[in-house]
mmCIF file of C-alpha atoms and ligand atoms in Angstrom:
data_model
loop_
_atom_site.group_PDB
_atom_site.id
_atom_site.type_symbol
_atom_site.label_atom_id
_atom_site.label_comp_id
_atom_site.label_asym_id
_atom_site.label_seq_id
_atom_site.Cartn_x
_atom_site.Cartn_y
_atom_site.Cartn_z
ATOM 1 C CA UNK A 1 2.240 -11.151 -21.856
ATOM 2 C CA UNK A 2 -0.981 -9.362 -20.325
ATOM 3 C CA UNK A 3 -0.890 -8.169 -17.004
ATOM 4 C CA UNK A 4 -2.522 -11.064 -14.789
ATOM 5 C CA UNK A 5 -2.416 -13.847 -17.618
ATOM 6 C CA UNK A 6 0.385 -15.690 -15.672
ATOM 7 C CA UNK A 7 -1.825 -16.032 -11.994
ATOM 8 C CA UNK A 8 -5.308 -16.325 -13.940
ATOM 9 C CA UNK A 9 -3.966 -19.506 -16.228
ATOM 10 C CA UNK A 10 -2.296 -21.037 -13.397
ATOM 11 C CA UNK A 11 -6.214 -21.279 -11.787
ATOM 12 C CA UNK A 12 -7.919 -21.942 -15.251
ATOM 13 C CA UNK A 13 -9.542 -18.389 -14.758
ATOM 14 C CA UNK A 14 -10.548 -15.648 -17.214
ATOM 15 C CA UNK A 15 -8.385 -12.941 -16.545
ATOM 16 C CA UNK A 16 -11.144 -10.344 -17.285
ATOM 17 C CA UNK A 17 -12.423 -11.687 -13.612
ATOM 18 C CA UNK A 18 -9.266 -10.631 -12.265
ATOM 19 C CA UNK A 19 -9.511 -7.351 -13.510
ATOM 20 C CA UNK A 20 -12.638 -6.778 -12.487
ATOM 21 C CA UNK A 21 -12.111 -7.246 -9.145
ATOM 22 C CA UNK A 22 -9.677 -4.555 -9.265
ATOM 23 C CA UNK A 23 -11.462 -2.110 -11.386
ATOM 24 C CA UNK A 24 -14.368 -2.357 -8.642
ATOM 25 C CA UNK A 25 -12.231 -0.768 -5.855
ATOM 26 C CA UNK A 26 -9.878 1.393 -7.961
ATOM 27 C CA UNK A 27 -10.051 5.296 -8.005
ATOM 28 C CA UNK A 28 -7.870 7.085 -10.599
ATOM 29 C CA UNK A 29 -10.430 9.375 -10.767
ATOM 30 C CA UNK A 30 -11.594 11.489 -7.493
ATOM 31 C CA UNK A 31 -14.663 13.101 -9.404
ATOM 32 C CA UNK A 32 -17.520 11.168 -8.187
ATOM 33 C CA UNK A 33 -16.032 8.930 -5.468
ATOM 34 C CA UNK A 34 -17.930 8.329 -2.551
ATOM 35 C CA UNK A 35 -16.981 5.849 0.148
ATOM 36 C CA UNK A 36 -20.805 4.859 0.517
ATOM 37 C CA UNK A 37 -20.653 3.048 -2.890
ATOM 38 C CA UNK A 38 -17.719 0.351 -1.379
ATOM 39 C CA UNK A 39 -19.007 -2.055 1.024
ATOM 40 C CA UNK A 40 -16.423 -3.166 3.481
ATOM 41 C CA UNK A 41 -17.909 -6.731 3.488
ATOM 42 C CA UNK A 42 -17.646 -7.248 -0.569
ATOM 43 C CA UNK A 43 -16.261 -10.435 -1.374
ATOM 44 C CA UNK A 44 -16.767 -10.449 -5.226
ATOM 45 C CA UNK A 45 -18.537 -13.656 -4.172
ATOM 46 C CA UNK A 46 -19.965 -13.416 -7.904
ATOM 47 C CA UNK A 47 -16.474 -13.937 -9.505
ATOM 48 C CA UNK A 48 -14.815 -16.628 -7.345
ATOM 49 C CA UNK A 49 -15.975 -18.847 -4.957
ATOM 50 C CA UNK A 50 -13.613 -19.387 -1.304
ATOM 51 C CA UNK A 51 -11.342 -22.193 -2.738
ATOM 52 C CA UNK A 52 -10.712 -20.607 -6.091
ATOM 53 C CA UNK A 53 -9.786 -17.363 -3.615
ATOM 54 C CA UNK A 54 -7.623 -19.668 -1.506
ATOM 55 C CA UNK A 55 -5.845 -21.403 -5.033
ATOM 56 C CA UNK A 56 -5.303 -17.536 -6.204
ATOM 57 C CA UNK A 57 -3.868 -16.192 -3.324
ATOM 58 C CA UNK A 58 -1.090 -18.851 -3.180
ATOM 59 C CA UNK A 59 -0.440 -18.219 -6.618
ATOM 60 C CA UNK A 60 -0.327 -14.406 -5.998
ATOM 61 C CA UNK A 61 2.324 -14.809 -3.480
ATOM 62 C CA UNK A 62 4.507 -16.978 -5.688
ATOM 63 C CA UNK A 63 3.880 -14.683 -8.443
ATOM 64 C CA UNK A 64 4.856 -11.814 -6.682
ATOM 65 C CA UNK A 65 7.839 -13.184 -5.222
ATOM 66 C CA UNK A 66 9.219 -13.986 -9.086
ATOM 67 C CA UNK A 67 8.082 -10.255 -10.182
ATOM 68 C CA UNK A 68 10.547 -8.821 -7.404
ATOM 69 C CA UNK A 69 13.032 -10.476 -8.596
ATOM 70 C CA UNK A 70 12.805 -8.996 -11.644
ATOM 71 C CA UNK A 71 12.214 -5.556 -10.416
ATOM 72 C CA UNK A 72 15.880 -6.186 -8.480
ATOM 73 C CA UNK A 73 17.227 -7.679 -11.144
ATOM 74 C CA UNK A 74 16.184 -4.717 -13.995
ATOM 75 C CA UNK A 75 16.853 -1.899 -11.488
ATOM 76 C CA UNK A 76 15.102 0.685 -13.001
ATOM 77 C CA UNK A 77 11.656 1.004 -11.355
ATOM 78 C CA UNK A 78 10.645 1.277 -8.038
ATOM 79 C CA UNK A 79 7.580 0.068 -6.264
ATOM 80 C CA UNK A 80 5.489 2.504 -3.261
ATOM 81 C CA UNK A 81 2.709 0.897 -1.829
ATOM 82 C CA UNK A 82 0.938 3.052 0.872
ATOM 83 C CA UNK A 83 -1.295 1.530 3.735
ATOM 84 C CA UNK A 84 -3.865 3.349 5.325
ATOM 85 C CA UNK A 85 -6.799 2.147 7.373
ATOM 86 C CA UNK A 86 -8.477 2.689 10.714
ATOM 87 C CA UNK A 87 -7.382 0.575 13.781
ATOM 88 C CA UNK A 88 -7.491 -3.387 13.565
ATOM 89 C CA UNK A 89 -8.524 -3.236 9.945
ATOM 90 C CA UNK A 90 -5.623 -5.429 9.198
ATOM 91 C CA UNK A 91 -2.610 -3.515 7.630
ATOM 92 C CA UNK A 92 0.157 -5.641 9.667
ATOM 93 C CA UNK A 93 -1.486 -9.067 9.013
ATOM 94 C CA UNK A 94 -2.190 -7.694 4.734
ATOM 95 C CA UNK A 95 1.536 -7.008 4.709
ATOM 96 C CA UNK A 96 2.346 -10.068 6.277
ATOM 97 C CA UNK A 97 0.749 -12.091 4.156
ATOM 98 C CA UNK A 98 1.516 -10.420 0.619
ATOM 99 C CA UNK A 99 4.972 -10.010 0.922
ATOM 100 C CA UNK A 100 5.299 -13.589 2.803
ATOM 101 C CA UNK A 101 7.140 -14.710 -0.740
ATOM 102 C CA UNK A 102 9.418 -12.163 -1.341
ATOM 103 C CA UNK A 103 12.687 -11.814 -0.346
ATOM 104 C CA UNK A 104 13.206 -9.836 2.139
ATOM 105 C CA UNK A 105 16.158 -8.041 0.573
ATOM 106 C CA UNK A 106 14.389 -6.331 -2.095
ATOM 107 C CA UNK A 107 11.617 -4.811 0.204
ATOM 108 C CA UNK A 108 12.213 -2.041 2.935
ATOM 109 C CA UNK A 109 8.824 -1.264 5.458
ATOM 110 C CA UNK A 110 8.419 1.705 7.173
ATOM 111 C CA UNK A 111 6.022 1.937 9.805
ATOM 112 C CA UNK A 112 5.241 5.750 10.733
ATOM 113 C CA UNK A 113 3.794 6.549 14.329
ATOM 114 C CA UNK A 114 3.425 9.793 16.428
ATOM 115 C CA UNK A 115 6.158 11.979 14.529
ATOM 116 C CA UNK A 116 9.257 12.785 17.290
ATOM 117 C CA UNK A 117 11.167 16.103 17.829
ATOM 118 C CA UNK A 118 12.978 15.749 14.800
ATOM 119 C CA UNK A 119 10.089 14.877 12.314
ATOM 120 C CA UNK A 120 8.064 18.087 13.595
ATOM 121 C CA UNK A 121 11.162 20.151 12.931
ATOM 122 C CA UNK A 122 11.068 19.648 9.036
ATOM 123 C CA UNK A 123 8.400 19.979 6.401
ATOM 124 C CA UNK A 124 5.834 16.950 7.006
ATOM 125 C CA UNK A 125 7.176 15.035 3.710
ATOM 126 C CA UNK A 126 10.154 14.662 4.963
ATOM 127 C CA UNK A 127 10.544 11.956 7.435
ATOM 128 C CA UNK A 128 8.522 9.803 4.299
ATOM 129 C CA UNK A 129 11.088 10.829 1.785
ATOM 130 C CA UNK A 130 13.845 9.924 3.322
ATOM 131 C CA UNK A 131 12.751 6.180 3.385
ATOM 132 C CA UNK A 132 11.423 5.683 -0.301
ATOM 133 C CA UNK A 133 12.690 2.882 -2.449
ATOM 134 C CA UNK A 134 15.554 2.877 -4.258
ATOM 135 C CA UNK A 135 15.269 1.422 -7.645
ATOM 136 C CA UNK A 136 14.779 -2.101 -7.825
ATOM 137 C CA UNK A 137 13.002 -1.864 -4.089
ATOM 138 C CA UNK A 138 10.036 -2.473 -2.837
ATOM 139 C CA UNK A 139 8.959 -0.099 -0.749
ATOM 140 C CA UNK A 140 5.892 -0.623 2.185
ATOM 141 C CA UNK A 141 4.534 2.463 4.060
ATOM 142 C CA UNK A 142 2.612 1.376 6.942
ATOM 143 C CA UNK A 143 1.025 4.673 7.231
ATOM 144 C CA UNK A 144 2.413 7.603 5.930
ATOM 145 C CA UNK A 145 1.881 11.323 4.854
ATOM 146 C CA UNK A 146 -1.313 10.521 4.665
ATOM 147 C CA UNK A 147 -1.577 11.048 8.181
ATOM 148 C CA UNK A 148 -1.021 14.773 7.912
ATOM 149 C CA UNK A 149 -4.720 14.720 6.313
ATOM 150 C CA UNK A 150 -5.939 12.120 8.609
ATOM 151 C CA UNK A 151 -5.092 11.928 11.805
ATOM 152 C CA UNK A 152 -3.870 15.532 12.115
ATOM 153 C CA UNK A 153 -7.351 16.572 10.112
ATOM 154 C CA UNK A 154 -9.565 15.018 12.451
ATOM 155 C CA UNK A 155 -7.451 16.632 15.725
ATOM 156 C CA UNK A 156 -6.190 19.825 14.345
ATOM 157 C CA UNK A 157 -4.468 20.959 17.728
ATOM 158 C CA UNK A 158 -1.703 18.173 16.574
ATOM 159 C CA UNK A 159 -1.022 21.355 13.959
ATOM 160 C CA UNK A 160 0.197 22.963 17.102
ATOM 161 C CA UNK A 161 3.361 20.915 17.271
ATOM 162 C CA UNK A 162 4.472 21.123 14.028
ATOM 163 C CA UNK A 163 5.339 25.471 14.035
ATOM 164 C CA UNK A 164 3.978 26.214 11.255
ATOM 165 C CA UNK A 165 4.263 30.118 10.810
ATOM 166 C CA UNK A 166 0.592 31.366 11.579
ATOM 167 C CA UNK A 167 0.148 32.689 8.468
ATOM 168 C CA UNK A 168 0.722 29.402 6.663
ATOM 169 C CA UNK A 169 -1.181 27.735 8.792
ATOM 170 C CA UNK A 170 -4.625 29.022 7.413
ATOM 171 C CA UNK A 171 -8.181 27.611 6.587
ATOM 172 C CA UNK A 172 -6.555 26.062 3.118
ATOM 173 C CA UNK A 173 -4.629 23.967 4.691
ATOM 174 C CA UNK A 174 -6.263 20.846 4.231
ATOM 175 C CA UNK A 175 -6.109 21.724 0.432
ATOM 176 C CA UNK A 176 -2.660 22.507 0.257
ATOM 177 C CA UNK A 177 -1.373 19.506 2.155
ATOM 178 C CA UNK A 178 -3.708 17.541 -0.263
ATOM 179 C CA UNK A 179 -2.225 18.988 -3.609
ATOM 180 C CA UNK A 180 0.895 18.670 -2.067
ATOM 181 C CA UNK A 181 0.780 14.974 -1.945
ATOM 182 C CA UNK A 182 -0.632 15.057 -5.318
ATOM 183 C CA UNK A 183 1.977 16.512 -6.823
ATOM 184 C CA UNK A 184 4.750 14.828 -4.512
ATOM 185 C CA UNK A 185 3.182 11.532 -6.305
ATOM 186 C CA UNK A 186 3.136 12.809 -9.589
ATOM 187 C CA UNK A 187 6.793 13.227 -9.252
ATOM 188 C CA UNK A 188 7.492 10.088 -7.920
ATOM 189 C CA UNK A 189 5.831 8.685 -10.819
ATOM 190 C CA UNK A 190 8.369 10.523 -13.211
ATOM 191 C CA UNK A 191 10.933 9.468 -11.186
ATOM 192 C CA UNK A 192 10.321 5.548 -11.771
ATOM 193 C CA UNK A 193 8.662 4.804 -8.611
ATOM 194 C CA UNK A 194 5.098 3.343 -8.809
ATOM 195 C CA UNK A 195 2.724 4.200 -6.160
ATOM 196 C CA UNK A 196 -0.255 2.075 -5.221
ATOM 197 C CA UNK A 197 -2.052 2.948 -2.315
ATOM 198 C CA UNK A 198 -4.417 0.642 -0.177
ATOM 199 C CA UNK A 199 -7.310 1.862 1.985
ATOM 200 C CA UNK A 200 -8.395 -1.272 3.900
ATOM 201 C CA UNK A 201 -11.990 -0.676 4.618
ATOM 202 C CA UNK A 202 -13.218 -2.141 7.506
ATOM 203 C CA UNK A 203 -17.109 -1.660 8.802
ATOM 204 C CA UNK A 204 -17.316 -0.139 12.046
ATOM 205 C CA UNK A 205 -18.993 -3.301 13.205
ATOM 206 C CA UNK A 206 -16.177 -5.243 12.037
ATOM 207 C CA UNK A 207 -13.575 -3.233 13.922
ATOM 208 C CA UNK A 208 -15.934 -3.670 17.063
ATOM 209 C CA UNK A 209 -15.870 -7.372 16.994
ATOM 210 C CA UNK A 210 -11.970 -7.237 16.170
ATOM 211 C CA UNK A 211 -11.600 -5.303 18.960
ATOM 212 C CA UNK A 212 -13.846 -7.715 21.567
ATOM 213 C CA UNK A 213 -11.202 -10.233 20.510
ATOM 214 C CA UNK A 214 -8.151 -8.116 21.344
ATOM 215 C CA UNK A 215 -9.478 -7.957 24.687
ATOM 216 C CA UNK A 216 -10.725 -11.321 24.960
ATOM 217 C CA UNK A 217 -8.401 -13.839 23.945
ATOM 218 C CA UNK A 218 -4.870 -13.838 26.012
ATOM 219 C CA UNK A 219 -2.750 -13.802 22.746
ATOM 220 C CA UNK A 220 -4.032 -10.668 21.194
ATOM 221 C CA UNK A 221 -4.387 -8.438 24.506
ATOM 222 C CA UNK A 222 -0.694 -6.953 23.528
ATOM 223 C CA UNK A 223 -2.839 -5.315 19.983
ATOM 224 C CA UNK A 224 -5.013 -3.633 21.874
ATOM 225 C CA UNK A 225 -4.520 0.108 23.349
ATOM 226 C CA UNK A 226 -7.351 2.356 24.645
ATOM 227 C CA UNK A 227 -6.133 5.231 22.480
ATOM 228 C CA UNK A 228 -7.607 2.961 19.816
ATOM 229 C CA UNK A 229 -11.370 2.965 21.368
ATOM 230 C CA UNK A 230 -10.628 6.831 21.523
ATOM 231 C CA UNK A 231 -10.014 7.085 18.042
ATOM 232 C CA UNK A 232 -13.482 4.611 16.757
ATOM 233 C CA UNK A 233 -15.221 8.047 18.708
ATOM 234 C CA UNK A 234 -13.939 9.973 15.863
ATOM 235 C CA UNK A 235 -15.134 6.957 12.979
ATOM 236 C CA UNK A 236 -17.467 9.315 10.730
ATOM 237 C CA UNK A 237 -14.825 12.708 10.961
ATOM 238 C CA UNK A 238 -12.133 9.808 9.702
ATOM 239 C CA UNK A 239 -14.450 8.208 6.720
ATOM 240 C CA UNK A 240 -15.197 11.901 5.738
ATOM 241 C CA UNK A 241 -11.024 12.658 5.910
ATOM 242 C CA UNK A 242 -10.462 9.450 4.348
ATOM 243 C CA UNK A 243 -12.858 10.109 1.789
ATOM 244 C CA UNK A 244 -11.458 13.462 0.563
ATOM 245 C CA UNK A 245 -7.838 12.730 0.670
ATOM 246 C CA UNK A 246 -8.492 9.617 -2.025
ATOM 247 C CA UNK A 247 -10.917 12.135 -3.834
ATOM 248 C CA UNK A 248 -8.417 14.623 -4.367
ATOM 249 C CA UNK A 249 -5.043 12.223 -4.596
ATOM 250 C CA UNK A 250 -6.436 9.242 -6.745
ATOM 251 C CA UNK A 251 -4.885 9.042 -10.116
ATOM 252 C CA UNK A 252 -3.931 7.052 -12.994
ATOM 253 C CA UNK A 253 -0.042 6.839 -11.921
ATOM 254 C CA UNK A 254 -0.793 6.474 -8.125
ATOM 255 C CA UNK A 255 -3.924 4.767 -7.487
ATOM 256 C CA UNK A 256 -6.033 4.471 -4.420
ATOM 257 C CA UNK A 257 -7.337 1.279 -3.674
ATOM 258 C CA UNK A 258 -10.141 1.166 -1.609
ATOM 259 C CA UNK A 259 -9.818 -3.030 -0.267
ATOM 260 C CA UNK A 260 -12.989 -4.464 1.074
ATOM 261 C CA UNK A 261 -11.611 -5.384 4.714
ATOM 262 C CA UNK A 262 -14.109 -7.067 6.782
ATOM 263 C CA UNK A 263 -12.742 -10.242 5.156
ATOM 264 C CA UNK A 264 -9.098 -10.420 5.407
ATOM 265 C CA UNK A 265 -8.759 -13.403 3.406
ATOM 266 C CA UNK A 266 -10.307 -10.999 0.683
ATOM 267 C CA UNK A 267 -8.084 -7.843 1.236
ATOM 268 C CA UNK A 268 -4.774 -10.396 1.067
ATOM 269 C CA UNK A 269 -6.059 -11.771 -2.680
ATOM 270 C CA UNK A 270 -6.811 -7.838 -4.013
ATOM 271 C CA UNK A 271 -4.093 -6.397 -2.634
ATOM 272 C CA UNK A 272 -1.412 -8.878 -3.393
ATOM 273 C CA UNK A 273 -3.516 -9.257 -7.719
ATOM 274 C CA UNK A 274 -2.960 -5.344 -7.596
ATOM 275 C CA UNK A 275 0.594 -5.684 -6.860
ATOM 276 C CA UNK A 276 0.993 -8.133 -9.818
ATOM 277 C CA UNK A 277 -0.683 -6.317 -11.827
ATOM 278 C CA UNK A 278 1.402 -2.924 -11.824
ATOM 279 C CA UNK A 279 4.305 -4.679 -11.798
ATOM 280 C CA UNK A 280 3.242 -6.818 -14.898
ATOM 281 C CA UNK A 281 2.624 -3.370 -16.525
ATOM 282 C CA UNK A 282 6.071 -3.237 -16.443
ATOM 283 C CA UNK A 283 7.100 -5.605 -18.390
ATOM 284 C CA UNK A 284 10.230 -6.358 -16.536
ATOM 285 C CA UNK A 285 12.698 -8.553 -18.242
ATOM 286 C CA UNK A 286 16.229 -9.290 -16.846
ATOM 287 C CA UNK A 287 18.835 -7.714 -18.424
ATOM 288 C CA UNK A 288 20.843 -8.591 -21.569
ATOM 289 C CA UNK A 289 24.149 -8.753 -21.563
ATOM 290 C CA UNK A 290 26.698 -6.993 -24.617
ATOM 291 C CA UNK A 291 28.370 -9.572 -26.661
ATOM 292 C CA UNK A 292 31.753 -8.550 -24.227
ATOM 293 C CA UNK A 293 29.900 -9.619 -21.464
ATOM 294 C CA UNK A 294 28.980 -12.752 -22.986
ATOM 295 C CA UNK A 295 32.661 -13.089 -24.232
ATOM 296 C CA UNK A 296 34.060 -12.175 -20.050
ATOM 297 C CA UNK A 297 31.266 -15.113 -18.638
ATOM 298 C CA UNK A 298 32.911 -17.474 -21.629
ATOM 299 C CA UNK A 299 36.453 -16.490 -20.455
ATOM 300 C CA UNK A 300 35.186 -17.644 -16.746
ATOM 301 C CA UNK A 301 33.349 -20.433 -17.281
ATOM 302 C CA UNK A 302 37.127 -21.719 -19.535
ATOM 303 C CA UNK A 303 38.846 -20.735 -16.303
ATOM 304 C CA UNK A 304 36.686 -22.732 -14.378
ATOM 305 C CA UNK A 305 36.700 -25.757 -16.207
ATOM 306 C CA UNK A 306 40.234 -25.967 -16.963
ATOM 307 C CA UNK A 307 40.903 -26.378 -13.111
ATOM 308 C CA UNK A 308 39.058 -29.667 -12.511
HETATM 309 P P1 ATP B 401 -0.562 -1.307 15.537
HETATM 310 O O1 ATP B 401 -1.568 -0.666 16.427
HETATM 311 O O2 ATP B 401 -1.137 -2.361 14.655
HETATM 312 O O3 ATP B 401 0.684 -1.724 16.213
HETATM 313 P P2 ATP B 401 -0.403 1.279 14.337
HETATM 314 O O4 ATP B 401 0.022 1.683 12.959
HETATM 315 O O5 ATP B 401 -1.802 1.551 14.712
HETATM 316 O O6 ATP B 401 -0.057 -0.221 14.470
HETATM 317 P P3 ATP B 401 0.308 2.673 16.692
HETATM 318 O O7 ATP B 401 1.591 2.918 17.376
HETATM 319 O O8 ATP B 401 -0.812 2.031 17.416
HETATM 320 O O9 ATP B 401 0.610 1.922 15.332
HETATM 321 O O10 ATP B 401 -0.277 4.038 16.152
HETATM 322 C C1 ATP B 401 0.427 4.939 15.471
HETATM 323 C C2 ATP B 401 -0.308 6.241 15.697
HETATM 324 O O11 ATP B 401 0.487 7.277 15.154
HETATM 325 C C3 ATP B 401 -1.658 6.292 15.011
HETATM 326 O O12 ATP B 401 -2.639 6.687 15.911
HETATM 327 C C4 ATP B 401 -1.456 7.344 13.949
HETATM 328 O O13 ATP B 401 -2.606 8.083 13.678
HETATM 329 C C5 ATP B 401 -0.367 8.200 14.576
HETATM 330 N N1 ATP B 401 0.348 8.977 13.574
HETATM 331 C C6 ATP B 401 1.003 8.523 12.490
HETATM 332 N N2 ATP B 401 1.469 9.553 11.764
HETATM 333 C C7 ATP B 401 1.111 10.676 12.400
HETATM 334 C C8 ATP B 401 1.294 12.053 12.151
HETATM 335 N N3 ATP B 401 1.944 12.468 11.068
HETATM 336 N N4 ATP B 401 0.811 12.930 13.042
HETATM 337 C C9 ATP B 401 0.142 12.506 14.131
HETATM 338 N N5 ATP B 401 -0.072 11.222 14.430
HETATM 339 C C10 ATP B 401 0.389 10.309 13.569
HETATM 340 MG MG1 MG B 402 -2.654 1.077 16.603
#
C-alpha cells in the first residue's frame, strides 16, 4: 500500500494533498534553505479546510497508534523523532497530542535540560545515546544534541563547562559539532533507526502572545520562567543557529521538518502525517511464523480444548 493511502481514504482525500503538505516543510536538502521562505502561520489553508484538518488528525492518531504496533511487533526498525523549537512554541502539547494513541510501552521520551556534572564530563553525544530506541521503540527527544549548536551557539561561554582541551575548542567548532551530528545520523540510519526531526516554527509575535497568557491566566503561570523572556532577547542569533544546523544536517534518511507553529492544531496534523508516513515506508508487516510454529500454536490450542 502507498504511504498515506490508509489516513487519506479514510477522509475521501487525494493523497497527493497529503504529501504535499509535507513536501512544503521538508528539507533533505540544506543547499538553498532559508528559514524566510516558511511562514510560521501557514496553514495549507489551500489543501484542507479546519474540519477536514480536525477529521485527519483523529485519523492520524489512530493510524499511528496501529503502525506502532507493528513496529513492536516486527522488531527490526526503530523510530527517532527530534523536537526542537524556541520557548512556548508547543513541543510538550505536539507530543502530547501525537502520541495520545499509542501505547505507551512502545515509546520512551527523553526530555534534555541544562546538562549536569556527569553529562559535561563525556563527549556531548553521549547523554543522547544512551537513551535511543531500541528496535521496535519509539523514541521522542524533547530537545537534544541539537542544543550543542543552539543554545550553546548562541552563548558560547556554556563551552566553558564542558573542558574541552583549548586546542579543540577552536573557531571550527560550530562545523565540527554540525558534521558530527550528520554523520552520528547517518549511522543511525544504517543501524535501523529512522530519524525525523521537527522544528516547530513559531513567529516571534506568536510566542509573545503565548507568553501574555502564561502570565495571565492562573493555570498556565507554572509554564512560564523569566529565563524564557531572556532567551526571546536572543530570537534572530537562534533563527540564524537554527537555520544552519537544518542547512547542514537535513537529509534524505533524517529529515528536518520545519512545522508551521503559530497554529498548533496545524503542527499536531503535519507532524503526526509525517510520522505515518515514514513508518508506512516501512512496510511493516507482523511476522510469519515457520510451519513448526504453526504446528507448537496447533499443539496448544489441542491442549486447550481438550480441558473444557
Ligand atoms: P518547558 O519550558 O516546556 O518545561 P523546556 O524544554 O523549555 O520545557 P526547560 O527546563 O525550561 O525545559 O529548559 C531547558 C533548558 O535547557 C533550555 O533553555 C535549553 O536550551 C537548555 N539546554 C538543553 N540542552 C542543553 C545543552 N546541551 N547545553 C546547554 N543548555 C541546554
Ligand atoms: Mg522552557
Amino acid at each position: 500500500m502507498h504511504p498515506l493511502a490508509d489516513v487519506a481514504e479514510s477522509l475521501n482525500l487525494p493523497r497527493r494533498q497529503l504529501r504535499r503538505m509535507l513536501d512544503g516543510c521538508r528539507i533533505t536538502d540544506g543547499k538553498n534553505f532559508a528559514l524566510k521562505d516558511h511562514d510560521p502561520a501557514d496553514t495549507a489553508g489551500h489543501l484542507f479546510d479546519h474540519p477536514q484538518a480536525d477529521a485527519l488528525l483523529a485519523a492520524s492518531v489512530q493510524r499511528l497508534s496501529t503502525l506502532q504496533e507493528l513496529l513492536y511487533a516486527q522488531d527490526r526498525w526503530s523510530l527517532l523523532c527530534i523536537f526542537q523549537a524556541m520557548d512556548a512554541a508547543g513541543k510538550d502539547g505536539t507530543i502530547k497530542h501525537v502520541m495520545s494513541g499509542v501505547n505507551p510501552q512502545g515509546v520512551q521520551v527523553s526530555s534534555f535540560k541544562v546538562p549536569g556534572p556527569e553529562d559535561l564530563a563525556h563527549d556531548f553525544l553521549w547523554r543522547c545515546t544512551r537513551v535511543l530506541p531500541e528496535r521496535g521503540r519509539i523514541g521522542i527527544f524533547n530537545r537534544s544534541y541539537y542544543e550543542e549548536v543552539l543554545v550553546v551557539r548562541v552563548h558560547p561561554e556554556l563551552l566553558e563547562r564542558q573542558r574541552l582541551p583549548p586546542e579543540l575548542a577552536g573557531k571550527k567548532l560550530w562545523d565540527h559539532r554540525l558534521e558530527a551530528i550528520a554523520d552520528f545520523e547517518g549511522y543511525l540510519a544504517r543501524q535501523g533507526t529512522i530519524v525525523l526531526k521537527f522544528f516547530l516554527n513559531i513567529s516571534k509575535e506568536e510566542q509573545r502572545k503565548r507568553f501574555l497568557a502564561r502570565l495571565e491566566q492562573p493555570n498556565k503561570n507554572w509554564k512560564f520562567s523569566p529565563a524564557d523572556i531572556r532567551e526571546r532577547a536572543f530570537w534572530g542569533d537562534y533563527q540564524t543557529a537554527f537555520e544552519q544546523a537544518i542547512a547542514a544536517t537535513g537529509a534524505p534518511h533524517a529529515p528536518w521538518f520545519v512545522v508551521p507553529a503559530d497554529h498548533k492544531w496545524f503542527a499536531h496534523l503535519v507532524v503526526g502525517v509525517a510520522i505515518i508516513e515514514a513508518l508506512e515506508t516501512l512496510d511493516l508487516k507482523y511476522p510469519e511464523l515457520a510451519a513448526e510454529e504453526h504446528a507448537k500454536l496447533q499443539e496448544a490450542r489441542q491442549q486447550l480444548e481438550s480441558e473444557a
